[in-house]
Short mmCIF file of C-alpha atoms and ligand atoms in Angstrom, two decimals:
data_model
loop_
_atom_site.label_atom_id
_atom_site.label_comp_id
_atom_site.label_asym_id
_atom_site.label_seq_id
_atom_site.Cartn_x
_atom_site.Cartn_y
_atom_site.Cartn_z
CA MET O 1 -65.78 -37.28 28.58
CA ARG O 2 -67.29 -35.75 31.84
CA LYS O 3 -67.01 -38.17 34.80
CA ILE O 4 -69.78 -38.24 37.37
CA PHE O 5 -70.19 -40.18 40.65
CA VAL O 6 -73.80 -41.38 41.32
CA THR O 7 -74.74 -42.85 44.72
CA GLY O 8 -77.77 -45.00 45.22
CA GLY O 9 -77.83 -45.71 41.44
CA ALA O 10 -79.36 -49.19 41.84
CA GLY O 11 -82.44 -47.82 43.49
CA PHE O 12 -85.72 -46.44 41.96
CA ILE O 13 -84.73 -42.86 41.20
CA GLY O 14 -81.03 -43.35 40.95
CA SER O 15 -81.34 -46.05 38.21
CA ALA O 16 -83.75 -43.92 36.36
CA PHE O 17 -81.31 -41.04 36.47
CA VAL O 18 -78.35 -43.13 35.39
CA ARG O 19 -80.44 -44.50 32.41
CA GLN O 20 -81.61 -41.02 31.31
CA VAL O 21 -78.13 -39.59 31.45
CA LEU O 22 -76.64 -42.35 29.54
CA GLU O 23 -79.28 -41.86 26.81
CA GLU O 24 -79.31 -37.97 26.78
CA GLN O 25 -75.81 -36.96 27.61
CA PRO O 26 -73.24 -38.76 25.31
CA ASP O 27 -70.30 -37.10 26.81
CA VAL O 28 -70.88 -38.56 30.22
CA GLU O 29 -69.29 -41.42 32.18
CA ILE O 30 -70.86 -42.58 35.25
CA VAL O 31 -69.47 -44.44 38.34
CA ASP O 32 -72.51 -45.79 39.99
CA TYR O 33 -71.82 -46.60 43.83
CA ASP O 34 -74.41 -48.36 45.82
CA ALA O 35 -74.54 -50.66 48.82
CA LEU O 36 -77.37 -52.77 47.39
CA THR O 37 -79.47 -52.72 50.56
CA TYR O 38 -82.96 -54.36 50.45
CA ALA O 39 -83.87 -51.47 48.03
CA GLY O 40 -80.89 -51.77 45.69
CA ASN O 41 -81.37 -54.02 42.78
CA LEU O 42 -78.90 -54.70 39.96
CA GLU O 43 -81.93 -55.86 37.78
CA ASN O 44 -82.51 -52.16 37.62
CA LEU O 45 -79.15 -51.54 35.87
CA ALA O 46 -79.62 -54.46 33.28
CA GLY O 47 -78.48 -53.74 29.66
CA LEU O 48 -76.47 -50.56 30.36
CA ASP O 49 -73.49 -49.70 28.26
CA PRO O 50 -70.28 -51.00 30.34
CA ALA O 51 -68.03 -48.57 28.42
CA ARG O 52 -69.90 -45.64 30.05
CA HIS O 53 -71.33 -46.98 33.26
CA SER O 54 -69.41 -48.92 35.89
CA PHE O 55 -70.93 -50.15 39.02
CA ILE O 56 -69.11 -50.46 42.50
CA LYS O 57 -70.90 -52.06 45.47
CA GLY O 58 -70.14 -49.94 48.54
CA ASP O 59 -71.43 -48.15 51.50
CA ILE O 60 -71.39 -44.30 51.48
CA CYS O 61 -70.42 -44.27 55.05
CA ASP O 62 -67.23 -46.25 54.47
CA ARG O 63 -64.74 -43.45 53.94
CA PRO O 64 -61.79 -45.31 52.42
CA ALA O 65 -64.08 -47.15 49.96
CA VAL O 66 -65.77 -43.90 48.92
CA LEU O 67 -62.30 -42.25 48.43
CA GLU O 68 -61.13 -45.08 46.32
CA ALA O 69 -64.36 -45.28 44.24
CA MET O 70 -64.72 -41.72 43.55
CA PRO O 71 -62.80 -41.10 40.25
CA GLU O 72 -60.04 -38.58 39.70
CA GLY O 73 -61.29 -35.47 37.63
CA CYS O 74 -64.88 -36.31 38.80
CA ASP O 75 -67.14 -33.39 37.75
CA ALA O 76 -70.03 -33.96 40.01
CA VAL O 77 -71.30 -36.22 42.82
CA PHE O 78 -75.17 -36.89 42.72
CA ASN O 79 -76.24 -38.23 46.11
CA PHE O 80 -79.33 -40.40 45.76
CA ALA O 81 -78.21 -43.04 48.24
CA ALA O 82 -80.51 -43.11 51.19
CA GLU O 83 -82.80 -45.02 53.39
CA SER O 84 -85.99 -43.79 51.86
CA HIS O 85 -89.16 -45.28 53.38
CA VAL O 86 -91.02 -43.43 56.19
CA ASP O 87 -92.77 -46.39 57.79
CA ARG O 88 -89.33 -48.24 58.12
CA SER O 89 -87.94 -45.15 59.79
CA ILE O 90 -90.82 -45.24 62.27
CA HIS O 91 -89.98 -48.68 63.14
CA SER O 92 -86.25 -48.05 63.48
CA ALA O 93 -84.46 -44.81 62.79
CA ASP O 94 -80.76 -45.82 63.26
CA GLU O 95 -79.98 -46.73 59.63
CA PHE O 96 -81.64 -43.61 58.46
CA LEU O 97 -79.35 -41.40 60.57
CA ARG O 98 -76.38 -43.25 59.64
CA THR O 99 -76.74 -43.47 55.90
CA ASN O 100 -78.59 -40.26 55.29
CA ILE O 101 -76.51 -37.97 57.40
CA ILE O 102 -73.17 -39.51 58.13
CA GLY O 103 -73.03 -40.87 54.64
CA THR O 104 -73.65 -37.43 53.25
CA GLN O 105 -70.87 -36.03 55.31
CA VAL O 106 -68.50 -38.69 54.10
CA LEU O 107 -69.29 -37.91 50.44
CA LEU O 108 -68.91 -34.20 51.00
CA ASP O 109 -65.45 -34.75 52.51
CA ALA O 110 -64.48 -37.07 49.76
CA ALA O 111 -65.66 -34.52 47.10
CA ARG O 112 -63.69 -31.92 48.76
CA ALA O 113 -60.53 -34.17 48.89
CA LYS O 114 -60.97 -35.09 45.20
CA GLY O 115 -61.66 -31.54 43.98
CA VAL O 116 -65.05 -32.44 42.65
CA ARG O 117 -66.65 -29.42 40.94
CA ARG O 118 -70.21 -29.77 42.18
CA PHE O 119 -72.24 -31.73 44.79
CA VAL O 120 -75.87 -32.43 44.06
CA GLN O 121 -77.91 -33.45 47.10
CA VAL O 122 -81.21 -35.17 46.19
CA SER O 123 -83.59 -34.18 48.99
CA THR O 124 -87.34 -34.27 49.52
CA ASP O 125 -90.22 -31.98 50.19
CA GLU O 126 -90.70 -33.93 53.38
CA VAL O 127 -88.07 -31.87 55.12
CA MET O 128 -90.61 -28.94 55.31
CA GLY O 129 -93.21 -31.07 57.16
CA SER O 130 -96.94 -30.93 56.53
CA LEU O 131 -99.21 -28.25 54.86
CA PRO O 132 -102.79 -27.43 55.93
CA GLU O 133 -105.37 -28.84 53.69
CA ASP O 134 -106.34 -25.38 52.51
CA ASP O 135 -105.07 -25.51 49.00
CA SER O 136 -103.64 -21.99 48.75
CA ALA O 137 -100.55 -23.06 51.00
CA PHE O 138 -97.60 -24.55 49.09
CA PHE O 139 -93.87 -25.40 49.97
CA THR O 140 -91.55 -22.75 48.63
CA GLU O 141 -87.69 -22.54 48.91
CA ALA O 142 -88.30 -20.23 51.83
CA SER O 143 -90.51 -22.71 53.73
CA PRO O 144 -88.87 -23.67 57.09
CA HIS O 145 -87.54 -27.00 57.84
CA LYS O 146 -90.08 -28.88 59.85
CA PRO O 147 -89.55 -32.60 59.48
CA ASN O 148 -92.09 -34.89 61.15
CA SER O 149 -90.83 -38.37 60.50
CA PRO O 150 -87.37 -39.94 61.43
CA TYR O 151 -86.81 -40.22 57.65
CA ALA O 152 -87.53 -36.49 56.99
CA ALA O 153 -85.45 -35.48 59.98
CA SER O 154 -82.43 -37.39 58.57
CA LYS O 155 -82.94 -35.83 55.33
CA ALA O 156 -83.16 -32.30 56.66
CA ALA O 157 -80.05 -32.91 58.67
CA ALA O 158 -78.44 -34.06 55.40
CA GLU O 159 -79.26 -30.67 53.82
CA PHE O 160 -77.68 -29.00 56.89
CA VAL O 161 -74.47 -30.81 56.51
CA VAL O 162 -74.42 -29.94 52.73
CA ARG O 163 -75.01 -26.29 53.61
CA ALA O 164 -72.17 -26.46 56.27
CA ALA O 165 -69.71 -27.94 53.83
CA ARG O 166 -70.47 -25.03 51.53
CA GLU O 167 -70.36 -22.24 54.16
CA THR O 168 -67.26 -23.64 55.77
CA PHE O 169 -65.13 -25.09 53.03
CA GLY O 170 -66.70 -23.53 50.00
CA VAL O 171 -68.04 -26.76 48.53
CA ASP O 172 -70.03 -25.85 45.38
CA ALA O 173 -73.48 -27.57 46.16
CA VAL O 174 -77.03 -27.41 45.07
CA ILE O 175 -80.02 -29.20 46.64
CA THR O 176 -83.11 -30.54 44.90
CA ARG O 177 -86.25 -31.17 47.01
CA CYS O 178 -88.95 -33.14 45.03
CA GLY O 179 -92.35 -34.48 45.87
CA ASN O 180 -93.53 -38.12 45.59
CA ASN O 181 -92.08 -39.92 42.66
CA TYR O 182 -93.58 -42.83 40.77
CA GLY O 183 -92.78 -44.88 37.75
CA PRO O 184 -91.18 -48.19 36.90
CA ARG O 185 -88.90 -49.97 39.22
CA GLN O 186 -90.15 -48.36 42.38
CA PHE O 187 -89.72 -50.82 45.28
CA PRO O 188 -93.23 -52.05 46.18
CA GLU O 189 -93.14 -50.79 49.79
CA LYS O 190 -94.20 -47.43 48.48
CA LEU O 191 -97.97 -46.51 47.89
CA ILE O 192 -98.43 -46.85 44.08
CA PRO O 193 -96.22 -49.97 43.34
CA LEU O 194 -97.69 -51.74 46.54
CA MET O 195 -101.18 -50.98 45.39
CA ILE O 196 -100.40 -52.10 41.85
CA ALA O 197 -98.85 -55.39 42.96
CA ASN O 198 -101.63 -56.23 45.55
CA ALA O 199 -104.26 -55.41 43.06
CA MET O 200 -102.79 -57.51 40.39
CA ASN O 201 -102.61 -60.53 42.90
CA ASP O 202 -106.30 -59.72 44.16
CA GLU O 203 -104.80 -58.98 47.54
CA PRO O 204 -106.20 -56.32 49.90
CA LEU O 205 -105.00 -52.69 49.46
CA PRO O 206 -104.08 -51.13 52.84
CA VAL O 207 -105.08 -47.53 52.96
CA TYR O 208 -103.86 -45.51 56.10
CA GLY O 209 -106.34 -43.52 58.08
CA ASP O 210 -109.14 -41.78 56.05
CA GLY O 211 -107.18 -42.12 52.82
CA GLN O 212 -107.58 -38.23 52.36
CA ASN O 213 -103.89 -37.45 52.82
CA VAL O 214 -102.63 -35.45 49.82
CA ARG O 215 -99.34 -36.07 47.96
CA ASP O 216 -98.03 -34.12 45.00
CA TRP O 217 -97.00 -36.76 42.44
CA ILE O 218 -94.35 -36.57 39.78
CA PHE O 219 -93.21 -39.06 37.06
CA VAL O 220 -89.53 -40.31 37.98
CA ASP O 221 -88.05 -39.14 34.62
CA ASP O 222 -89.43 -35.55 35.11
CA HIS O 223 -87.60 -35.59 38.53
CA CYS O 224 -84.48 -36.84 36.97
CA ARG O 225 -84.41 -34.15 34.28
CA ALA O 226 -84.75 -31.44 37.02
CA ILE O 227 -81.69 -32.87 38.87
CA TRP O 228 -79.65 -32.72 35.69
CA LEU O 229 -80.64 -29.21 35.18
CA ALA O 230 -79.91 -28.17 38.71
CA TYR O 231 -76.36 -29.49 38.18
CA GLU O 232 -75.85 -27.73 34.86
CA LYS O 233 -77.77 -24.50 35.58
CA GLY O 234 -78.35 -24.29 39.32
CA ARG O 235 -76.82 -21.46 41.48
CA SER O 236 -74.35 -22.86 44.11
CA GLY O 237 -75.79 -22.82 47.55
CA GLU O 238 -79.42 -22.83 46.28
CA ALA O 239 -82.25 -25.28 46.78
CA TYR O 240 -84.75 -26.03 44.07
CA ASN O 241 -88.15 -27.45 44.72
CA ILE O 242 -89.35 -29.92 42.16
CA GLY O 243 -93.13 -30.63 41.57
CA ALA O 244 -95.51 -31.26 38.67
CA ARG O 245 -98.46 -29.34 40.27
CA ASN O 246 -100.30 -32.60 40.66
CA GLU O 247 -101.85 -33.01 44.08
CA ARG O 248 -103.95 -36.23 44.65
CA ARG O 249 -105.63 -37.65 47.53
CA ASN O 250 -104.35 -41.21 48.36
CA LEU O 251 -107.87 -42.69 47.88
CA GLU O 252 -108.10 -41.10 44.34
CA VAL O 253 -104.67 -42.67 43.54
CA VAL O 254 -105.84 -46.11 44.76
CA ARG O 255 -109.17 -46.05 43.01
CA SER O 256 -107.48 -44.90 39.76
CA ILE O 257 -105.13 -48.09 40.06
CA LEU O 258 -107.97 -50.36 40.74
CA ALA O 259 -109.94 -48.86 37.71
CA ALA O 260 -106.99 -49.32 35.44
CA LEU O 261 -106.55 -52.82 36.34
CA GLY O 262 -110.23 -53.60 36.29
CA LYS O 263 -110.24 -54.73 39.90
CA PRO O 264 -112.98 -53.90 42.46
CA GLU O 265 -112.97 -51.25 45.20
CA SER O 266 -113.89 -53.86 47.69
CA LEU O 267 -110.12 -54.68 47.70
CA ILE O 268 -109.58 -51.53 49.66
CA ARG O 269 -108.90 -51.93 53.35
CA TYR O 270 -108.81 -49.00 55.80
CA VAL O 271 -105.98 -49.65 58.27
CA ASP O 272 -104.57 -47.72 61.31
CA ASP O 273 -103.06 -44.53 60.28
CA ARG O 274 -99.21 -44.07 60.12
CA LEU O 275 -97.86 -42.35 63.17
CA GLY O 276 -97.24 -38.56 62.62
CA HIS O 277 -98.85 -38.94 59.10
CA ASP O 278 -98.18 -35.69 57.18
CA ARG O 279 -101.61 -34.47 55.85
CA ARG O 280 -100.62 -32.63 52.70
CA TYR O 281 -97.52 -32.01 50.62
CA ALA O 282 -97.78 -29.48 47.70
CA ILE O 283 -94.88 -27.84 45.90
CA ASP O 284 -94.62 -24.50 44.23
CA PRO O 285 -92.00 -25.22 41.34
CA ILE O 286 -91.72 -21.70 40.02
CA LYS O 287 -88.13 -21.28 40.98
CA ALA O 288 -86.96 -24.42 39.13
CA GLU O 289 -89.21 -23.32 36.19
CA THR O 290 -87.80 -19.91 35.87
CA GLU O 291 -84.09 -20.35 36.85
CA LEU O 292 -83.47 -23.88 35.47
CA GLY O 293 -86.03 -23.82 32.51
CA TRP O 294 -87.52 -27.03 33.75
CA ARG O 295 -91.08 -28.21 32.97
CA PRO O 296 -92.62 -31.67 33.63
CA GLN O 297 -93.14 -33.55 30.35
CA VAL O 298 -95.36 -36.49 31.59
CA THR O 299 -99.01 -35.98 32.52
CA TRP O 300 -100.40 -37.97 35.52
CA GLU O 301 -102.60 -39.83 33.21
CA GLU O 302 -99.77 -40.88 30.93
CA GLY O 303 -97.35 -41.65 33.73
CA LEU O 304 -99.68 -43.61 35.77
CA ALA O 305 -100.71 -45.64 32.69
CA ALA O 306 -96.98 -46.30 31.77
CA THR O 307 -96.22 -47.33 35.47
CA ILE O 308 -99.02 -49.82 35.57
CA ASP O 309 -97.92 -51.35 32.11
CA TRP O 310 -94.48 -51.71 33.26
CA TYR O 311 -95.53 -53.52 36.50
CA ARG O 312 -97.74 -55.74 34.39
CA GLU O 313 -95.04 -56.47 32.00
CA ASN O 314 -92.42 -57.05 34.54
CA GLN O 315 -93.97 -59.30 37.13
CA ALA O 316 -90.90 -61.34 37.50
CA TRP O 317 -89.26 -58.24 38.80
CA VAL O 318 -91.85 -57.71 41.47
CA GLU O 319 -91.87 -61.45 42.29
CA HIS O 320 -88.12 -61.62 42.96
CA ILE O 321 -88.72 -58.76 45.53
CA ARG O 322 -91.86 -60.27 47.07
CA ASN O 323 -90.08 -63.60 47.52
CA GLY O 324 -87.17 -62.18 49.54
CA GLU O 325 -86.77 -60.07 52.73
CA TYR O 326 -89.85 -58.11 51.61
CA ARG O 327 -92.15 -61.12 52.83
CA GLU O 328 -91.12 -60.58 56.43
CA TYR O 329 -91.30 -56.81 56.20
CA TYR O 330 -94.89 -57.09 54.83
CA ARG O 331 -95.95 -59.56 57.53
CA GLN O 332 -94.57 -57.29 60.29
CA MET O 333 -96.04 -54.08 58.61
CA TYR O 334 -99.57 -55.30 57.59
CA GLY O 335 -100.01 -58.78 58.95
CA ALA O 336 -102.16 -57.90 61.93
CA ALA O 337 -104.47 -55.46 60.01
CA LEU O 338 -104.89 -57.61 56.81
CA GLY O 339 -105.04 -60.90 58.41
P1 NAD Y 1 -84.57 -46.23 47.10
O1 NAD Y 1 -84.83 -46.66 48.45
O2 NAD Y 1 -85.39 -46.92 45.85
O3 NAD Y 1 -83.06 -46.40 46.63
C1 NAD Y 1 -81.99 -45.99 47.51
C2 NAD Y 1 -80.74 -46.60 46.99
O4 NAD Y 1 -79.70 -46.29 47.86
C3 NAD Y 1 -80.77 -48.13 46.97
O5 NAD Y 1 -80.19 -48.59 45.78
C4 NAD Y 1 -79.79 -48.59 48.24
O6 NAD Y 1 -79.14 -49.85 47.88
C5 NAD Y 1 -78.88 -47.34 48.14
N1 NAD Y 1 -78.39 -47.19 49.48
C6 NAD Y 1 -79.08 -47.12 50.64
N2 NAD Y 1 -78.13 -47.16 51.78
C7 NAD Y 1 -76.88 -47.03 51.19
C8 NAD Y 1 -75.58 -46.77 51.76
N3 NAD Y 1 -75.19 -46.65 53.00
N4 NAD Y 1 -74.59 -46.71 50.88
C9 NAD Y 1 -74.70 -46.74 49.48
N5 NAD Y 1 -75.93 -47.03 48.92
C10 NAD Y 1 -77.00 -47.03 49.82
O7 NAD Y 1 -84.85 -44.75 47.06
P2 NAD Y 1 -85.39 -43.80 45.83
O8 NAD Y 1 -86.91 -43.65 45.97
O9 NAD Y 1 -84.81 -44.07 44.66
O10 NAD Y 1 -84.86 -42.39 46.42
C11 NAD Y 1 -83.47 -41.87 45.98
C12 NAD Y 1 -83.28 -40.49 46.79
O11 NAD Y 1 -84.26 -39.61 46.29
C13 NAD Y 1 -83.17 -40.56 48.27
O12 NAD Y 1 -82.32 -39.75 48.62
C14 NAD Y 1 -84.64 -40.07 48.62
O13 NAD Y 1 -84.60 -39.32 49.92
C15 NAD Y 1 -84.91 -39.01 47.50
N6 NAD Y 1 -86.25 -38.69 47.19
C16 NAD Y 1 -87.18 -39.79 46.94
C17 NAD Y 1 -88.47 -39.50 46.70
C18 NAD Y 1 -89.52 -40.52 46.36
O14 NAD Y 1 -90.63 -40.30 46.07
N7 NAD Y 1 -89.01 -41.80 46.19
C19 NAD Y 1 -88.87 -38.19 46.59
C20 NAD Y 1 -87.89 -37.08 46.86
C21 NAD Y 1 -86.62 -37.47 47.10
P1 TYD Y 2 -95.41 -43.43 50.57
O1 TYD Y 2 -95.39 -44.08 49.28
O2 TYD Y 2 -94.89 -44.29 51.76
O3 TYD Y 2 -94.78 -42.04 50.41
P2 TYD Y 2 -94.56 -40.84 51.62
O4 TYD Y 2 -94.95 -41.30 52.92
O5 TYD Y 2 -93.06 -40.58 51.53
O6 TYD Y 2 -95.40 -39.76 50.98
O7 TYD Y 2 -96.95 -43.07 51.00
C1 TYD Y 2 -97.61 -42.11 50.17
C2 TYD Y 2 -99.05 -41.97 50.84
O8 TYD Y 2 -99.62 -43.17 50.87
C3 TYD Y 2 -98.80 -41.51 52.31
O9 TYD Y 2 -99.75 -40.59 52.56
C4 TYD Y 2 -98.99 -42.86 53.15
C5 TYD Y 2 -100.11 -43.59 52.22
N1 TYD Y 2 -99.87 -45.08 52.33
C6 TYD Y 2 -101.01 -45.82 52.61
O10 TYD Y 2 -102.22 -45.42 52.79
N2 TYD Y 2 -100.87 -47.18 52.64
C7 TYD Y 2 -99.76 -47.83 52.41
O11 TYD Y 2 -99.57 -48.98 52.43
C8 TYD Y 2 -98.45 -47.01 52.14
C9 TYD Y 2 -97.17 -47.77 51.95
C10 TYD Y 2 -98.71 -45.58 51.98
#
């Protein structure tokens, strides 16, 4: 059996990755290490085979705890653990710098101490900043780092500590940079699940600014497959941009959700724009396609329908979140604008 160490595996993408690996890679055992912050949720891991998946609650910045949890003979570390929401980073950046940068360094040091074969850093297209609306411009692996939010800055810095570990100590590392994910179990602070949850409850849908910002959306399972391929086939020291060539303006996304749920567009509320709001993200995935043999398998129409179905069928999951710390976050974030 191959052993892998997955951090942040109780979050949205990490839990999808863990589920996919258990299904598709019968020779792999997973140690899933997650601090269970507001975004971590053990409900995301319900029903997994305990013989091949063990969960350890812990902070990636806690060096002794990481060293104890990372198994001997571990083949790879997949670092999903992060503070991940741009709006929260605008409100307060401290935790982003701590988890996303220091935490990555601690994991790299531990991986080196334990002789782990490969380190996979799950990064984001947001490290490259914002593109002009002219739709001939794309992010490539040669695009410079130009992060605009505290979140993006912390993820860019995490890429740099990964690079430094490779250059200084020869750590075998690959970086994946993906666009906006959507799918089941995404925390309802992010655009798509927030709009689905509010629409299902006939509550207003807060659209920032003019609603014309562009994001490049990818179904979470397609992202997870690319991460696995980067681990198996990626070249050490390389970054791979992951995207499904699926650019959408926010307003189009919101309208599609309302239409699918049979709710009126009068629920849309234009609210103040996010500070430093990146205008457009768009990824050229040609390197991942050619070097990794990766292709997205889920169309936008299929993925959005499956996501909406999941939230419809799992309202208890959403309600557990909406009844907790989220209530206060929502009041602070949107209270004044939505009344
Ligand atoms: P998420 O917020 O849903 O999950 C993050 C997970 O990390 C949670 O389970 C949380 O408990 C855990 N965590 C946070 N701080 C921790 C710490 N100090 N120690 C251990 N665990 C900790 O995030 P997500 O959307 O699943 O994103 C996962 C990764 O993918 C992140 O690194 C993010 O930057 C990256 N990414 C996300 C997207 C996206 O669209 N969501 C796109 C590209 C890249
Ligand atoms: P988000 O899901 O936070 O992802 P990111 O900022 O990492 O791209 O937001 C996606 C887009 O939706 C972004 O342009 C901001 C916008 N947005 C809104 O218009 N209203 C909202 O309430 C939220 C959370 C996001």
